[in-house]
Structure formats: structure tokens, C-alpha cells
mmCIF file of C-alpha atoms in Angstrom:
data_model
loop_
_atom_site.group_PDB
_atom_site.id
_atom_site.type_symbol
_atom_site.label_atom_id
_atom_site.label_comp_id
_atom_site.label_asym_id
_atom_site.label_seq_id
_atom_site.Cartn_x
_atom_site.Cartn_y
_atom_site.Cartn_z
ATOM 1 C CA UNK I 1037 -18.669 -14.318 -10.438
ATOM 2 C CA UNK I 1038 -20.343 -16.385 -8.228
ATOM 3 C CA UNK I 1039 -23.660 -18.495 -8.647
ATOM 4 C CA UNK I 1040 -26.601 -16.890 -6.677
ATOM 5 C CA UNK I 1041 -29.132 -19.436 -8.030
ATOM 6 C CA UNK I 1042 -30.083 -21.906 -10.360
ATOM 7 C CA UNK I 1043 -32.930 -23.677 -12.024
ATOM 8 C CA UNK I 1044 -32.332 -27.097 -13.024
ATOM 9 C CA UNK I 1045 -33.443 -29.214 -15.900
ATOM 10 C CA UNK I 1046 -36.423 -30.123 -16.597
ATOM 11 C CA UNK I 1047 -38.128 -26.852 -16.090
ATOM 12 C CA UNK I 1048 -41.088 -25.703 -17.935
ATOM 13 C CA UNK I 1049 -41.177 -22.740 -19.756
ATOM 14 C CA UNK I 1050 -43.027 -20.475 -17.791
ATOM 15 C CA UNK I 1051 -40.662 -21.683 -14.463
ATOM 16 C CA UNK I 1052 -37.549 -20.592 -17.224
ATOM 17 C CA UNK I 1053 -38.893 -17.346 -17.610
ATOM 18 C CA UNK I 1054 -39.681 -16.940 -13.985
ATOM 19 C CA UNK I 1055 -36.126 -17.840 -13.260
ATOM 20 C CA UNK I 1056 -35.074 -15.209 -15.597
ATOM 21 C CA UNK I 1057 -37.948 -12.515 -14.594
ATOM 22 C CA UNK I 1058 -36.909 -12.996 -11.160
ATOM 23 C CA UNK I 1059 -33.155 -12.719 -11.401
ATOM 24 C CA UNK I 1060 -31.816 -11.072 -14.354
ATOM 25 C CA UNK I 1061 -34.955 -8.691 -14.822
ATOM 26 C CA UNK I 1062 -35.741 -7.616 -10.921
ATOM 27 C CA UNK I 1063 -32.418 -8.294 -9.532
ATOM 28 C CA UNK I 1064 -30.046 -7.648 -12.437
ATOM 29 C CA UNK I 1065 -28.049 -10.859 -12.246
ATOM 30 C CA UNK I 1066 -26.755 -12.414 -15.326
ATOM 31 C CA UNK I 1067 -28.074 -15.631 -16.516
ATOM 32 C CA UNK I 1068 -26.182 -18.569 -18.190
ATOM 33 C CA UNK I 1069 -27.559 -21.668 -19.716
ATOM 34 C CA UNK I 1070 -25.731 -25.004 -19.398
ATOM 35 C CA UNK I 1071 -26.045 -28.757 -19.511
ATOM 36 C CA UNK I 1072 -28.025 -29.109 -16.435
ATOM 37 C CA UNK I 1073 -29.742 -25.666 -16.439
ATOM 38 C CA UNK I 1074 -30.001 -21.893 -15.661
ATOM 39 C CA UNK I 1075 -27.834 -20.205 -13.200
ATOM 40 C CA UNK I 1076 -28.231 -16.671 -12.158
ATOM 41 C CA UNK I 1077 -24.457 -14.756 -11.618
ATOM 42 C CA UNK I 1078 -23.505 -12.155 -9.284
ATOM 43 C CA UNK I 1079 -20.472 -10.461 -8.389
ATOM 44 C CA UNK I 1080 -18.964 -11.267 -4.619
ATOM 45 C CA UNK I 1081 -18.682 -8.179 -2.422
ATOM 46 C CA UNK I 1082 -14.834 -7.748 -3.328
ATOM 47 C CA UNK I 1083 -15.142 -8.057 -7.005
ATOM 48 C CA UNK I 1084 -18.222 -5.072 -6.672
ATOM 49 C CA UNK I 1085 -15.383 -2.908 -4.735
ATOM 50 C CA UNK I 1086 -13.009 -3.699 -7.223
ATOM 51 C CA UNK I 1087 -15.312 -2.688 -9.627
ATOM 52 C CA UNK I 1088 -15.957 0.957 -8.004
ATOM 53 C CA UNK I 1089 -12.119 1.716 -7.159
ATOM 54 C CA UNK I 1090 -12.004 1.067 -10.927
ATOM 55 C CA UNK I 1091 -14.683 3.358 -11.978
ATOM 56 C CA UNK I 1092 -13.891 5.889 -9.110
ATOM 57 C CA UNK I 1093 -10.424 5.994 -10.511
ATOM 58 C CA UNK I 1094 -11.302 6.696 -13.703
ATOM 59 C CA UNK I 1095 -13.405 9.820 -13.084
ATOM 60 C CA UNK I 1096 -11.684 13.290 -13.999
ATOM 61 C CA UNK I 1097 -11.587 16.789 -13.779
ATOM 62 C CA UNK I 1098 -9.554 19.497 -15.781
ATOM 63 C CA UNK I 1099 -6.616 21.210 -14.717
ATOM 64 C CA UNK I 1100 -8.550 24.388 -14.209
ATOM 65 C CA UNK I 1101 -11.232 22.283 -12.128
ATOM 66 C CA UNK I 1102 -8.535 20.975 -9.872
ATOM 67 C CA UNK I 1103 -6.489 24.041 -9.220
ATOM 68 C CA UNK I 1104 -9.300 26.024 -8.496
ATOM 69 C CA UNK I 1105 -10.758 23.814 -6.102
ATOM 70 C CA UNK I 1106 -7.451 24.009 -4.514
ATOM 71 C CA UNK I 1107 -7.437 27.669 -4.509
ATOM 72 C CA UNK I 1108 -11.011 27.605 -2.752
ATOM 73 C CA UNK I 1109 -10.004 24.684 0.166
ATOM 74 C CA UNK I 1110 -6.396 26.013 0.861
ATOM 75 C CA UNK I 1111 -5.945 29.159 -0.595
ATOM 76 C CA UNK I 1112 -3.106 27.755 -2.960
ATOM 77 C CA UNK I 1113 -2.360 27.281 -6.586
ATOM 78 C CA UNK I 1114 -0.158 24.878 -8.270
ATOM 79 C CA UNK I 1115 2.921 26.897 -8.345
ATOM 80 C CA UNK I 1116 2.245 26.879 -4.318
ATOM 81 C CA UNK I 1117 2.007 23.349 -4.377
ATOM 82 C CA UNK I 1118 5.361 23.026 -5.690
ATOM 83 C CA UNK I 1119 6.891 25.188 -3.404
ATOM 84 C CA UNK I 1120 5.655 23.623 -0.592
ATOM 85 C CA UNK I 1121 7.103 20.146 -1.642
ATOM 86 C CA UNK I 1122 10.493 21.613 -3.066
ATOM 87 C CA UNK I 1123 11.901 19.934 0.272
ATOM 88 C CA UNK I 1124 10.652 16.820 0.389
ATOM 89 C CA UNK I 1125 12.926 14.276 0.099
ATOM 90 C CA UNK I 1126 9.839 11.920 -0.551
ATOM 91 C CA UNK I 1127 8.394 13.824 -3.833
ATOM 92 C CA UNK I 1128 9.826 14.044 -7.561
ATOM 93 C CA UNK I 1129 9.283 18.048 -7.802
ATOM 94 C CA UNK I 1130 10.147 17.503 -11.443
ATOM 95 C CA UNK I 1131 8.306 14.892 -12.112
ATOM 96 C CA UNK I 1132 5.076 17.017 -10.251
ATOM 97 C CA UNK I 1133 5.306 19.685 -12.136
ATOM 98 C CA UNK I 1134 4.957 17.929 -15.525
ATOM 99 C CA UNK I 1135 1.739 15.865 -13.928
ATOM 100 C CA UNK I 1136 0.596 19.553 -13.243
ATOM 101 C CA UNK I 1137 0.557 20.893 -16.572
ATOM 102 C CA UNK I 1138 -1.871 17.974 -17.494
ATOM 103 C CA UNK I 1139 -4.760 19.007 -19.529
ATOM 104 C CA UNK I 1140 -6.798 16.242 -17.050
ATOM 105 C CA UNK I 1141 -6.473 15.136 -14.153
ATOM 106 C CA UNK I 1142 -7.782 11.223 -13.396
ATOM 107 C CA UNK I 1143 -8.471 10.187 -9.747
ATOM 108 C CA UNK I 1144 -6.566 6.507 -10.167
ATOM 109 C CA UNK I 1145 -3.342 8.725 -10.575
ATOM 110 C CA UNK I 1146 -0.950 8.293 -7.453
ATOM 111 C CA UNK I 1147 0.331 11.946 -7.750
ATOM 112 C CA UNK I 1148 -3.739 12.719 -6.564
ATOM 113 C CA UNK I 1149 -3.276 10.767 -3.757
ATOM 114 C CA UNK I 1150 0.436 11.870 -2.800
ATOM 115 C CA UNK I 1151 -0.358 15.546 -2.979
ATOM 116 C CA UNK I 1152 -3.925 15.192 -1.532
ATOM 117 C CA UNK I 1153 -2.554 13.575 1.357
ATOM 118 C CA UNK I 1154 0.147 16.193 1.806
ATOM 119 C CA UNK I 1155 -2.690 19.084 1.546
ATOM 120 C CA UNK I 1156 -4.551 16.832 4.778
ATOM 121 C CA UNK I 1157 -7.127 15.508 1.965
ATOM 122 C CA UNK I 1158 -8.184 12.254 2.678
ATOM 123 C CA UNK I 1159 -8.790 9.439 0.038
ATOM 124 C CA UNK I 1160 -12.672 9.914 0.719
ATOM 125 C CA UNK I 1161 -12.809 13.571 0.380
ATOM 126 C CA UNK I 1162 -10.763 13.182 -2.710
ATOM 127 C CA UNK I 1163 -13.086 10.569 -4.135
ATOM 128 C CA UNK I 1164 -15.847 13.088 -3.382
ATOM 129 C CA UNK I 1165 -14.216 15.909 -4.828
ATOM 130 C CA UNK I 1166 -14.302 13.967 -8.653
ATOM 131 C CA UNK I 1167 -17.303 12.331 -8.019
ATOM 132 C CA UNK I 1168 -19.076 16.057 -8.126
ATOM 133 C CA UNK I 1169 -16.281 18.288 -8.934
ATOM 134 C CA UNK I 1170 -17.354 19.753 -5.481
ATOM 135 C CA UNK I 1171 -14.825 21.521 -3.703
ATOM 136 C CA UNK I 1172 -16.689 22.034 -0.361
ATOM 137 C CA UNK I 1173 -15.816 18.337 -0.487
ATOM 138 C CA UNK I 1174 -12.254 19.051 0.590
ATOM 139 C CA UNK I 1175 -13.212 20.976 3.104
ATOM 140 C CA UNK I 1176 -13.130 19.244 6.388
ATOM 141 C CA UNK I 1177 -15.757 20.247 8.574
ATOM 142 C CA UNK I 1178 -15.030 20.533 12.461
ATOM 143 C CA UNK I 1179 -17.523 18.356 14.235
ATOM 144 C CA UNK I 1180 -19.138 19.390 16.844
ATOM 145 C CA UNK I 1181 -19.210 18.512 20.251
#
């Protein structure tokens, strides 16, 4: 966290609660009281991403959600999934199939992001996609010209 602005000693009351209005109230920061006075705290711009990869990775859908979805962007299943990687040098198809009989399925887990890619999903259609369980969101559109 980093200090976004501060108040020092001597203040009056009605400055402190300005200070506090102002910042924590309107603006959300948080506000710490020290030795010399108030500070407000805010986040810097990588520790707010860091905060929403964190909370994007921890969004999930069910099996069923996922699968269908699938079904509806690609015309595929699971079972078609694993087919299609049964060659690939690159992929545990073991290991695949047990993440596919998961009851959930959480965005943060590579396997998303290793089979998404390999289905020409990109990271932000698949952050999309659990965001609003959406499948038109893996959909690319064609743009036009």
C-alpha cells in the first residue's frame, strides 16, 4: 500500500473528520493513525491487478457449465477434447482427464488455460466466459472491414 495523503498533527477535529470524509468515505481509501497523524492508503496500480487476477482466478463454473459451453463454441465435448490432444507430446492426457471429471472448474487452474488456448480461446475470452458463464464469450467474432 502506498500513502495517497496525509493530515498531520495538530489537526482539529472537524479537519480529522474531513480527512476521513474525504478519503476513506468518498474515495474508499483506508485510514491509519500514527505518531504524527492520519494517512489515507491505497493500493498501487500493480497490487489492484494482482488483486483481480486473484479474484478472476478464483471464479468457477461446473463441469456441466463448462462442457456445454464447449459444446455450443466448438461443437465438442470433453471426450472430444481428449481425443484431440491424445497426440500431443506437450499435454498429460491422463492427467486431463482426471481434471475433467471435476465437479468445478476454477479459472486460476492452468489446465483452463492449456486447453483454452489449444481450442483458439484466448485468456480474455476465457476470463469472460467465468465472469458470466457466457458462452457467446468464446465465440470470436470476425470483425469487419
Amino acid at each position: 500500500m502506498i500513502t495517497i495523503a496525509t493530515l498531520n498533527k495538530p489537526y482539529t477535529e472537524a479537519q480529522r473528520m474531513d480527512f476521513i470524509v474525504e478519503y476513506n468515505h468518498k474515495q474508499g481509501y483506508t485510514i491509519e493513525e500514527g505518531e504524527n497523524g492520519l494517512e489515507a492508503l491505497g493500493y498501487t496500480e500493480d497490487e489492484l491487478q494482482a488483486q483481480e487476477r486473484e479474484r478472476i482466478n478464483m471464479l468457477s463454473l461446473t463441469a456441466a457449465d463448462v462442457e456445454r459451453a464447449i459444446y455450443k463454441a466448438k461443437d465438442m465435448d470433453f471426450e472430444d477434447i481428449v481425443e484431440m490432444v491424445k497426440e500431443s507430446p506437450d499435454i498429460d492426457v491422463k492427467a486431463l482427464k482426471i481434471e475433467l471429471k471435476a465437479n468445478n472448474f476454477y479459472r486460476g487452474n492452468p489446465w483452463i488455460e492449456q486447453v483454452g488456448a489449444l481450442l483458439g480461446f484466448t485468456p480474455g475470452m476465457l476470463d469472460e466466459f467465468f465472469e458470466t458463464g457466457d458462452y457467446t464469450k468464446l465465440v470470436k467474432v470476425e470483425e469487419e472491414v
